[in-house]
Tab-separated table of C-alpha atoms and ligand atoms in Angstrom:
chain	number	residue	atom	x	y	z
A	1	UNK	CA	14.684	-149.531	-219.886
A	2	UNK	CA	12.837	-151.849	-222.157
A	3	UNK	CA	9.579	-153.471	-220.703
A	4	UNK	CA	10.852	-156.517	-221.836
A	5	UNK	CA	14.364	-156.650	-219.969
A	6	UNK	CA	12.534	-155.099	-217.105
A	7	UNK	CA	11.798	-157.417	-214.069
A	8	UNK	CA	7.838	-158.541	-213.564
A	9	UNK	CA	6.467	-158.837	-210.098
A	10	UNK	CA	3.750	-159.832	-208.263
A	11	UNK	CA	2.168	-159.016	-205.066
A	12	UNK	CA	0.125	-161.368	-202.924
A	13	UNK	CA	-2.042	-159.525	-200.396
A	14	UNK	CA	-1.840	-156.572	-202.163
A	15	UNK	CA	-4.835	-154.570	-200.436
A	16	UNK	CA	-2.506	-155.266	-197.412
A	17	UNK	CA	-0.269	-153.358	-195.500
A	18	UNK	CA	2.648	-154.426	-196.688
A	19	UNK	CA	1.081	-155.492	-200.056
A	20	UNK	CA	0.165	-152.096	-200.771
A	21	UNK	CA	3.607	-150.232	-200.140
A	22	UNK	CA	5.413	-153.032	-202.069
A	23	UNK	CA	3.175	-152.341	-205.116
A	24	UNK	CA	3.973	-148.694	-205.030
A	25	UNK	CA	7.661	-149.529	-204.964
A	26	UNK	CA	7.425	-151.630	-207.855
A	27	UNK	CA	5.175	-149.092	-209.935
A	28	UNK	CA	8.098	-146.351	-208.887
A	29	UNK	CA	10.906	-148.445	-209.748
A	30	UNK	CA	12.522	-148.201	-212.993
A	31	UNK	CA	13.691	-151.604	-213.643
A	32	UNK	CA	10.211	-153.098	-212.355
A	33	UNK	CA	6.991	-153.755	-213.629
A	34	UNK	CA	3.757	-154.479	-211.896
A	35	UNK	CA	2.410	-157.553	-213.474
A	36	UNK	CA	0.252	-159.517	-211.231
A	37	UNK	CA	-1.830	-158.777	-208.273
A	38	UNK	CA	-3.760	-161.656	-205.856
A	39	UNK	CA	-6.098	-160.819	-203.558
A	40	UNK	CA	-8.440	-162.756	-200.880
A	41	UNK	CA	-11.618	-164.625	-202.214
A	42	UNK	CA	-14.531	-161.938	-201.153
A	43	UNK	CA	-12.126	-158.890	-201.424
A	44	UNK	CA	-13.712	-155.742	-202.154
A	45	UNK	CA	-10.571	-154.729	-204.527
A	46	UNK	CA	-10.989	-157.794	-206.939
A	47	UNK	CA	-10.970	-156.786	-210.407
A	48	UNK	CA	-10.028	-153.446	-209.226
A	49	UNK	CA	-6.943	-152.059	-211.153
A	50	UNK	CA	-3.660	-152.551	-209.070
A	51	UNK	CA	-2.007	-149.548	-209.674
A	52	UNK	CA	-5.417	-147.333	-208.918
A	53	UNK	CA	-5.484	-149.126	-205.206
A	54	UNK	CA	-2.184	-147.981	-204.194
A	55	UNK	CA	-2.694	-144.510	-204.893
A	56	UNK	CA	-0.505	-144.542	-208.348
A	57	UNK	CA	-1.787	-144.405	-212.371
A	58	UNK	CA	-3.661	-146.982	-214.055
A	59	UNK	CA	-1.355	-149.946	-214.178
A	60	UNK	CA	-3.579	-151.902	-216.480
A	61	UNK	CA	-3.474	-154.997	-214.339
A	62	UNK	CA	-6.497	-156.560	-212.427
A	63	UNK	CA	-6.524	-158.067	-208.902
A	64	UNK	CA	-8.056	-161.451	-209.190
A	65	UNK	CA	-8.089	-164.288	-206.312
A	66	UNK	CA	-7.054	-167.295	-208.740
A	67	UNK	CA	-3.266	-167.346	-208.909
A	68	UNK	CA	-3.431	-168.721	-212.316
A	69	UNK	CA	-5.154	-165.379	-213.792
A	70	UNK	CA	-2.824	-162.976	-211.622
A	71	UNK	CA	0.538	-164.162	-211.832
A	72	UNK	CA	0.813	-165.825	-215.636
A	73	UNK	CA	3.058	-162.864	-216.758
A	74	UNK	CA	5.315	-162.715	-213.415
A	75	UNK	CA	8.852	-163.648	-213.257
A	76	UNK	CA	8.691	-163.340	-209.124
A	77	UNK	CA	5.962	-162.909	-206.922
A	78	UNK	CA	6.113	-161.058	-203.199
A	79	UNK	CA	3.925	-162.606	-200.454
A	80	UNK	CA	3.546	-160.619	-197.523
A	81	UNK	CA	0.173	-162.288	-196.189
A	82	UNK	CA	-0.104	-165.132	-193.795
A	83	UNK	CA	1.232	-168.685	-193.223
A	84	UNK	CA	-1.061	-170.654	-195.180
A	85	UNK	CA	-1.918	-167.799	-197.642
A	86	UNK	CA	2.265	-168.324	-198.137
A	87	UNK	CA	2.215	-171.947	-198.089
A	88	UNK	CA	0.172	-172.003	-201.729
A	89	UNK	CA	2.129	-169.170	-203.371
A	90	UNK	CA	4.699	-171.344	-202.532
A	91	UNK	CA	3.474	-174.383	-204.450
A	92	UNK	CA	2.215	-172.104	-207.480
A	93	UNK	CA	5.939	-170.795	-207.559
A	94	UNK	CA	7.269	-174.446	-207.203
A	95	UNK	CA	4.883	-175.454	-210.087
A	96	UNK	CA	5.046	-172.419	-212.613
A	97	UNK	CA	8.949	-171.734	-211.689
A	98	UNK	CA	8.326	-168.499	-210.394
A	99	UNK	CA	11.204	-166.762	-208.234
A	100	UNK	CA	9.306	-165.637	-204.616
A	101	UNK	CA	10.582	-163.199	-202.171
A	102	UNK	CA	8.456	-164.425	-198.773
A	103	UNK	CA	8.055	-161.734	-195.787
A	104	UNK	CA	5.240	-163.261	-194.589
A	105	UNK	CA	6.333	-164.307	-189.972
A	106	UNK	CA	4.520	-167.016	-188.128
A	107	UNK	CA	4.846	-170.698	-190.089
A	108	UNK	CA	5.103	-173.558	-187.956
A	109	UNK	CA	7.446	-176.896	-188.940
A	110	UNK	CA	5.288	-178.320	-191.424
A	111	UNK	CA	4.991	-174.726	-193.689
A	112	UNK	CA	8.581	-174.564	-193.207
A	113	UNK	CA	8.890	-177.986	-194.686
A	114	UNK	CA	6.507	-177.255	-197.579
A	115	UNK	CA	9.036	-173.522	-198.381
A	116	UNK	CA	11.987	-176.182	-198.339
A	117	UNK	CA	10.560	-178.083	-200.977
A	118	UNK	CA	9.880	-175.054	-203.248
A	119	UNK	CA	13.383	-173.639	-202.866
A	120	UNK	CA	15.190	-176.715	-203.711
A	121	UNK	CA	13.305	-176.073	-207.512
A	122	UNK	CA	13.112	-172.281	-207.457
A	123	UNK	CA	15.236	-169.077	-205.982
A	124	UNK	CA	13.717	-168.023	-202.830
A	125	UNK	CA	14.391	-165.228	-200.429
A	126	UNK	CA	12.532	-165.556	-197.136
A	127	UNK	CA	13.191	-163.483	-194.113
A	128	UNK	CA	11.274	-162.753	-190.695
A	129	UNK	CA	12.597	-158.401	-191.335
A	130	UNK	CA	13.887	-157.065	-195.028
A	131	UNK	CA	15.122	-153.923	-193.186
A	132	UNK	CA	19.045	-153.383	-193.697
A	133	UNK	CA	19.502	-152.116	-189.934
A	134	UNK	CA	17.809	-155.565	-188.161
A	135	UNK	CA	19.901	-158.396	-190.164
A	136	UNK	CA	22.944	-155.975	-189.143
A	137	UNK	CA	21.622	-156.816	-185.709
A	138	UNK	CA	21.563	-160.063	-186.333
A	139	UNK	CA	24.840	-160.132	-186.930
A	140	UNK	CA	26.397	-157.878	-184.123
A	141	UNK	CA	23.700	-159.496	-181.439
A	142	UNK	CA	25.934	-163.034	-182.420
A	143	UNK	CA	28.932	-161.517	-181.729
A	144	UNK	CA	28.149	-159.246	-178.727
A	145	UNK	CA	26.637	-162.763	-177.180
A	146	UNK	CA	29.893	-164.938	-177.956
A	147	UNK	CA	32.292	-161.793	-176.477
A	148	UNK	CA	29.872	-161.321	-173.606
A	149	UNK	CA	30.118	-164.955	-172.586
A	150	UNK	CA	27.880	-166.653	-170.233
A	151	UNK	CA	28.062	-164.306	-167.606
A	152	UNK	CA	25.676	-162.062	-169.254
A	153	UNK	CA	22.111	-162.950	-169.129
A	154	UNK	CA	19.941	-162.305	-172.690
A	155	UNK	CA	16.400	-161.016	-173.326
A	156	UNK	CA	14.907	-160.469	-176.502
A	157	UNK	CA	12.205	-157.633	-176.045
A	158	UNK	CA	9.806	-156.982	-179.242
A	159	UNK	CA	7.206	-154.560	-179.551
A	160	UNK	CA	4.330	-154.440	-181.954
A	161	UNK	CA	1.179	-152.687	-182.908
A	162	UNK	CA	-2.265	-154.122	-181.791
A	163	UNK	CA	-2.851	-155.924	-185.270
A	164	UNK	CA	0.190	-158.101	-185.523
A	165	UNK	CA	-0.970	-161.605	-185.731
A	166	UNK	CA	2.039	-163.653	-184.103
A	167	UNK	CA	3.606	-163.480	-180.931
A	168	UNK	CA	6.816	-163.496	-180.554
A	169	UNK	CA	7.800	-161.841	-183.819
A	170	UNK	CA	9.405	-163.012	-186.405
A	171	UNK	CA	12.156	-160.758	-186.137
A	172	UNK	CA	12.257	-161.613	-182.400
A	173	UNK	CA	12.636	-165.475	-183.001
A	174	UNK	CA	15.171	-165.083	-186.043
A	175	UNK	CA	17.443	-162.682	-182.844
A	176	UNK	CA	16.593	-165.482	-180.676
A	177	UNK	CA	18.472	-168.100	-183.409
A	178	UNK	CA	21.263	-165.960	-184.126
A	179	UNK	CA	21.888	-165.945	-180.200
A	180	UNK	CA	21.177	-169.713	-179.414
A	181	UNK	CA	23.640	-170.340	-182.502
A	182	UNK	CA	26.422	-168.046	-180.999
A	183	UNK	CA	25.996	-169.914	-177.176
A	184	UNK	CA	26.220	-172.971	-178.974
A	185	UNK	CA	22.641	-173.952	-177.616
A	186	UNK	CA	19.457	-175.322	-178.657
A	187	UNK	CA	16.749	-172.583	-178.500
A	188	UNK	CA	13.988	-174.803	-177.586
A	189	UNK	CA	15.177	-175.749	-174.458
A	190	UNK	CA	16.413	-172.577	-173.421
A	191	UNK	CA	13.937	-170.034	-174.508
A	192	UNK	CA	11.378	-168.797	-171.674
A	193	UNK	CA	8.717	-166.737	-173.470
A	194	UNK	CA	6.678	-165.633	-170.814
A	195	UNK	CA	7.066	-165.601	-166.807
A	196	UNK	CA	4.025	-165.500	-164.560
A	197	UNK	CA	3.387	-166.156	-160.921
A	198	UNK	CA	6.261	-167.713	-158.552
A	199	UNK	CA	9.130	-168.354	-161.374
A	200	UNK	CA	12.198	-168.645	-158.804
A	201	UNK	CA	15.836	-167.866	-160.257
A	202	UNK	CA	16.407	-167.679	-163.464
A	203	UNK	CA	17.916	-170.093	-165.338
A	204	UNK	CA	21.579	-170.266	-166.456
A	205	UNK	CA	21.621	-169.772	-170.368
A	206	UNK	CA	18.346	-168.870	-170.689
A	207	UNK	CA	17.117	-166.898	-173.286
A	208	UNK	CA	14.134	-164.517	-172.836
A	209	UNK	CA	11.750	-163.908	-175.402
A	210	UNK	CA	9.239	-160.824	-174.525
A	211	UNK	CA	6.843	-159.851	-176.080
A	212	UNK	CA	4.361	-156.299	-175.835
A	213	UNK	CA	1.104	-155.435	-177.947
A	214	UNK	CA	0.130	-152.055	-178.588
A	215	UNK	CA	-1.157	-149.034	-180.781
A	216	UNK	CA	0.436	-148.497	-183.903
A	217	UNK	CA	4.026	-149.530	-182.852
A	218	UNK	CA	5.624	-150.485	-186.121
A	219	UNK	CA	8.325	-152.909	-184.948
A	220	UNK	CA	10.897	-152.231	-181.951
A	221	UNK	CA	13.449	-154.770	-181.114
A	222	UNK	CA	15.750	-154.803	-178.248
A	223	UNK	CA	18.666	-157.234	-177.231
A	224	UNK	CA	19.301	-156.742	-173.471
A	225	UNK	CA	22.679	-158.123	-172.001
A	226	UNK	CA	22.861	-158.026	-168.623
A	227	UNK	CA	25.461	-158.863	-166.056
A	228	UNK	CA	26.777	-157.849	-162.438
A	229	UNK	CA	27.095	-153.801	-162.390
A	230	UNK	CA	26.716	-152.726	-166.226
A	231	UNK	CA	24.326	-154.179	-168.870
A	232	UNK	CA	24.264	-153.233	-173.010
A	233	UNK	CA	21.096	-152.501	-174.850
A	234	UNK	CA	21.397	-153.433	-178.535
A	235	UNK	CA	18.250	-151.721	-180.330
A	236	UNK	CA	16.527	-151.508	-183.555
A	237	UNK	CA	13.273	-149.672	-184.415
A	238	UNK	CA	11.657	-149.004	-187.580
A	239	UNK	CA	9.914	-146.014	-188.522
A	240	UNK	CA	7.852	-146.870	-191.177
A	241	UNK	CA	7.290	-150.326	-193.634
A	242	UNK	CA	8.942	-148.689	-196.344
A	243	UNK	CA	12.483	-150.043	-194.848
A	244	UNK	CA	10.740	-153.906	-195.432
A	245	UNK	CA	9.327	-152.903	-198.847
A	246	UNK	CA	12.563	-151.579	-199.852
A	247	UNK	CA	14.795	-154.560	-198.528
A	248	UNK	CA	12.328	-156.989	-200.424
A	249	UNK	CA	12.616	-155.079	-203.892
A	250	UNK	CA	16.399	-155.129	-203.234
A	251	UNK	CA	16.028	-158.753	-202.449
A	252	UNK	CA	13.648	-159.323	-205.954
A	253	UNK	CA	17.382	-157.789	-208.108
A	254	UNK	CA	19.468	-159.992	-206.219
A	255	UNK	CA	17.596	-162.998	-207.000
A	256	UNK	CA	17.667	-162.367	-210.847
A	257	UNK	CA	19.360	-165.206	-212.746
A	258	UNK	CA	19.840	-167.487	-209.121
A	259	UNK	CA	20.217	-171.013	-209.275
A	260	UNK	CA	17.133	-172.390	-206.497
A	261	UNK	CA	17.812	-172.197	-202.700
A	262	UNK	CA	16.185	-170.807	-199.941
A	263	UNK	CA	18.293	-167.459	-199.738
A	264	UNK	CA	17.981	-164.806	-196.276
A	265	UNK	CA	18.637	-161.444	-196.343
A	266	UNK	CA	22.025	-161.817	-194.985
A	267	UNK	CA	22.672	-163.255	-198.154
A	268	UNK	CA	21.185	-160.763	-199.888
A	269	UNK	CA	23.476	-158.060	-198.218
A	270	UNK	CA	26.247	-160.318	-198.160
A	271	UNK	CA	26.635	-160.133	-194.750
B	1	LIG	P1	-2.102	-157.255	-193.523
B	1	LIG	O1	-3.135	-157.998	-192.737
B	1	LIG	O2	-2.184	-155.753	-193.615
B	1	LIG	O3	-2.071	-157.804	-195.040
B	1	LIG	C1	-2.315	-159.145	-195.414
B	1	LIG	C2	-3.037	-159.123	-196.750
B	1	LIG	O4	-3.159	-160.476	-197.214
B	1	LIG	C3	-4.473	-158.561	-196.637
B	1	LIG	O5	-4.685	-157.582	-197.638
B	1	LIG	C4	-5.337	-159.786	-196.869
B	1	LIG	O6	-6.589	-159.489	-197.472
B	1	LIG	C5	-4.432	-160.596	-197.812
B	1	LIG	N1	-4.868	-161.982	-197.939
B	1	LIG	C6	-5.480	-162.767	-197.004
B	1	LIG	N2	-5.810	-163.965	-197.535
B	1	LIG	C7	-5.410	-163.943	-198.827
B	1	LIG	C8	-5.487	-164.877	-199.897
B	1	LIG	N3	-6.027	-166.093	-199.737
B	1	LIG	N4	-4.979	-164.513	-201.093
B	1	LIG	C9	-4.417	-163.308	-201.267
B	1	LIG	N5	-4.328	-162.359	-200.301
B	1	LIG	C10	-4.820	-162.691	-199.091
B	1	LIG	O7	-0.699	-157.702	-192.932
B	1	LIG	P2	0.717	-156.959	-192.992
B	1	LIG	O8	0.875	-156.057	-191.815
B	1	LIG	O9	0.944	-156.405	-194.363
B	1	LIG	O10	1.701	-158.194	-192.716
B	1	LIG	C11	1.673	-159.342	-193.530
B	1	LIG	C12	2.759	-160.322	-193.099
B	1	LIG	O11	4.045	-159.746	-193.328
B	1	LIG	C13	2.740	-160.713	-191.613
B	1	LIG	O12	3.086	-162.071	-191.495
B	1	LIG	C14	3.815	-159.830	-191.008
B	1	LIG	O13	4.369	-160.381	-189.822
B	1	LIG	C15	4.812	-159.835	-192.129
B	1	LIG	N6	5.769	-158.717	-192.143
B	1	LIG	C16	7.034	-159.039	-192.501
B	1	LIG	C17	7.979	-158.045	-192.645
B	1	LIG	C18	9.358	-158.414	-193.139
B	1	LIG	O14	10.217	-157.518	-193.277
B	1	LIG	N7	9.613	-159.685	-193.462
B	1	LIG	C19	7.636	-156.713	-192.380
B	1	LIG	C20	6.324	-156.418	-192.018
B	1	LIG	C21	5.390	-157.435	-191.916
């Protein structure tokens, strides 16, 4: 393919762990091109070459911590960071009219607000998981809740490595919509996210929202409906990050030539 038809992404974060497997799969990718790399202020990789980071061939691209410098020659940039790291790729994007694919978990209502504004003048996919398997779970965890009924009591159980920054996932709280949508409820006043000390019954339509810390885990996610004499365990876990990292490059094709929005990966799958 000709470099110039080819599509030119960025990565924000790319020293990360996400930012460093999404740079690989752009290097690797025929139709891609890595053209811009950000990094934190202070980072021992700035200036660095990005492709040399990530274990691949000289890429002849420098990480720099001025968006400006790094992401001139993109036509989409990937931000995998954190919520305020997010928040200004977002309003480079808005201003430059750069597509952005945003994996990044954990904004609160005012972010969100800011990510609005940027979609309704560029394409955006953002999603809590890019992996194929979990926004099929999104899906069937709506429709297992409306054909279980209220009868059936819900938990959302997520488990993380030690590093994860958030609590409850994103993954966890995008379940927890999907299943507040299909009771036709409003999640904040029916989601319990932790239970200590003398709690009493629980609730009628409550939905539980757990949440465990440790090692490497890489992301388990478990939908528990449970009623008198049976329950069903819906569960997803991922392996590795290359599921996300491939989800998001599949997500960077789809949003080639979109008019703006703020698109999810069940769009993306048209699911
Ligand atoms: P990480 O800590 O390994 O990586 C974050 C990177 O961002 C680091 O390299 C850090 O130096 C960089 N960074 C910090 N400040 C910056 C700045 N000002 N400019 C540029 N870069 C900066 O984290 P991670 O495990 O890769 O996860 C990142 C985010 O992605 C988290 O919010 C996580 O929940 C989310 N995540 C989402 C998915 C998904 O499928 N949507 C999958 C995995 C992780």
């Amino acid at each position: 393919m000709e470099v110039e038809t080819m599509i030119h992404a960025g990565v924000v974060g790319i020293a990360g762990r996400m930012g460093s497997l999404l740079a690989q799969g752009i290097i690797d990718a025929e139709d891609m091109v890595l053209a811009g790399a950000l990094e934190a202020k202070g980072h021992p990789v700035l200036g660095k070459d990005a492709g040399t980071i990530v274990g691949r061939d000289l890429q002849g691209v420098g990480i720099s911590c001025v968006f400006e410098e790094a992401f001139a020659s993109c036509d989409v940039i990937i931000d995998f960071t954190m919520p305020a790291v997010t928040v200004e790729t977002a309003r480079y994007a808005q201003e430059e009219s750069k597509h952005l694919i945003i994996g990044t978990t954990g904004f609160d209502e005012e972010q969100l607000l800011m990510i609005r504004d940027c979609a309704g003048k560029v394409p955006v996919v953002m999603a809590p998981n890019m992996s194929i398997g979990v926004n099929v779970m999104f899906k069937v965890a709506a429709i297992l809740t409306e054909l279980l009924g209220k009868d059936y009591d819900v938990e959302i159980i997520e488990a993380h490595h030690r590093l994860k920054k958030d609590a409850p996932s994103g993954t966890a709280l995008g379940l927890a919509i999907s299943i507040a949508e299909a009771k036709g409820v409003e999640l904040a006043k029916n989601a319990c996210y932790e239970r200590h000390g003398i709690i009493g019954a629980r609730p009628d339509g409550e939905i539980g929202i757990q949440t465990l810390r440790a090692g490497d885990i890489v992301g388990d996610h478990t939908v528990l409906y449970a009623g008198n004499n049976e329950r069903i365990e819906l569960k997803h876990q991922a392996h590795s990050r290359q599921n996300f990292a491939r989800g998001a490059l599949r997500a960077v094709r789809w949003l080639k030539g979109r008019e703006p929005g703020l698109y999810s990966m069940i769009d993306v799958l048209g699911l």
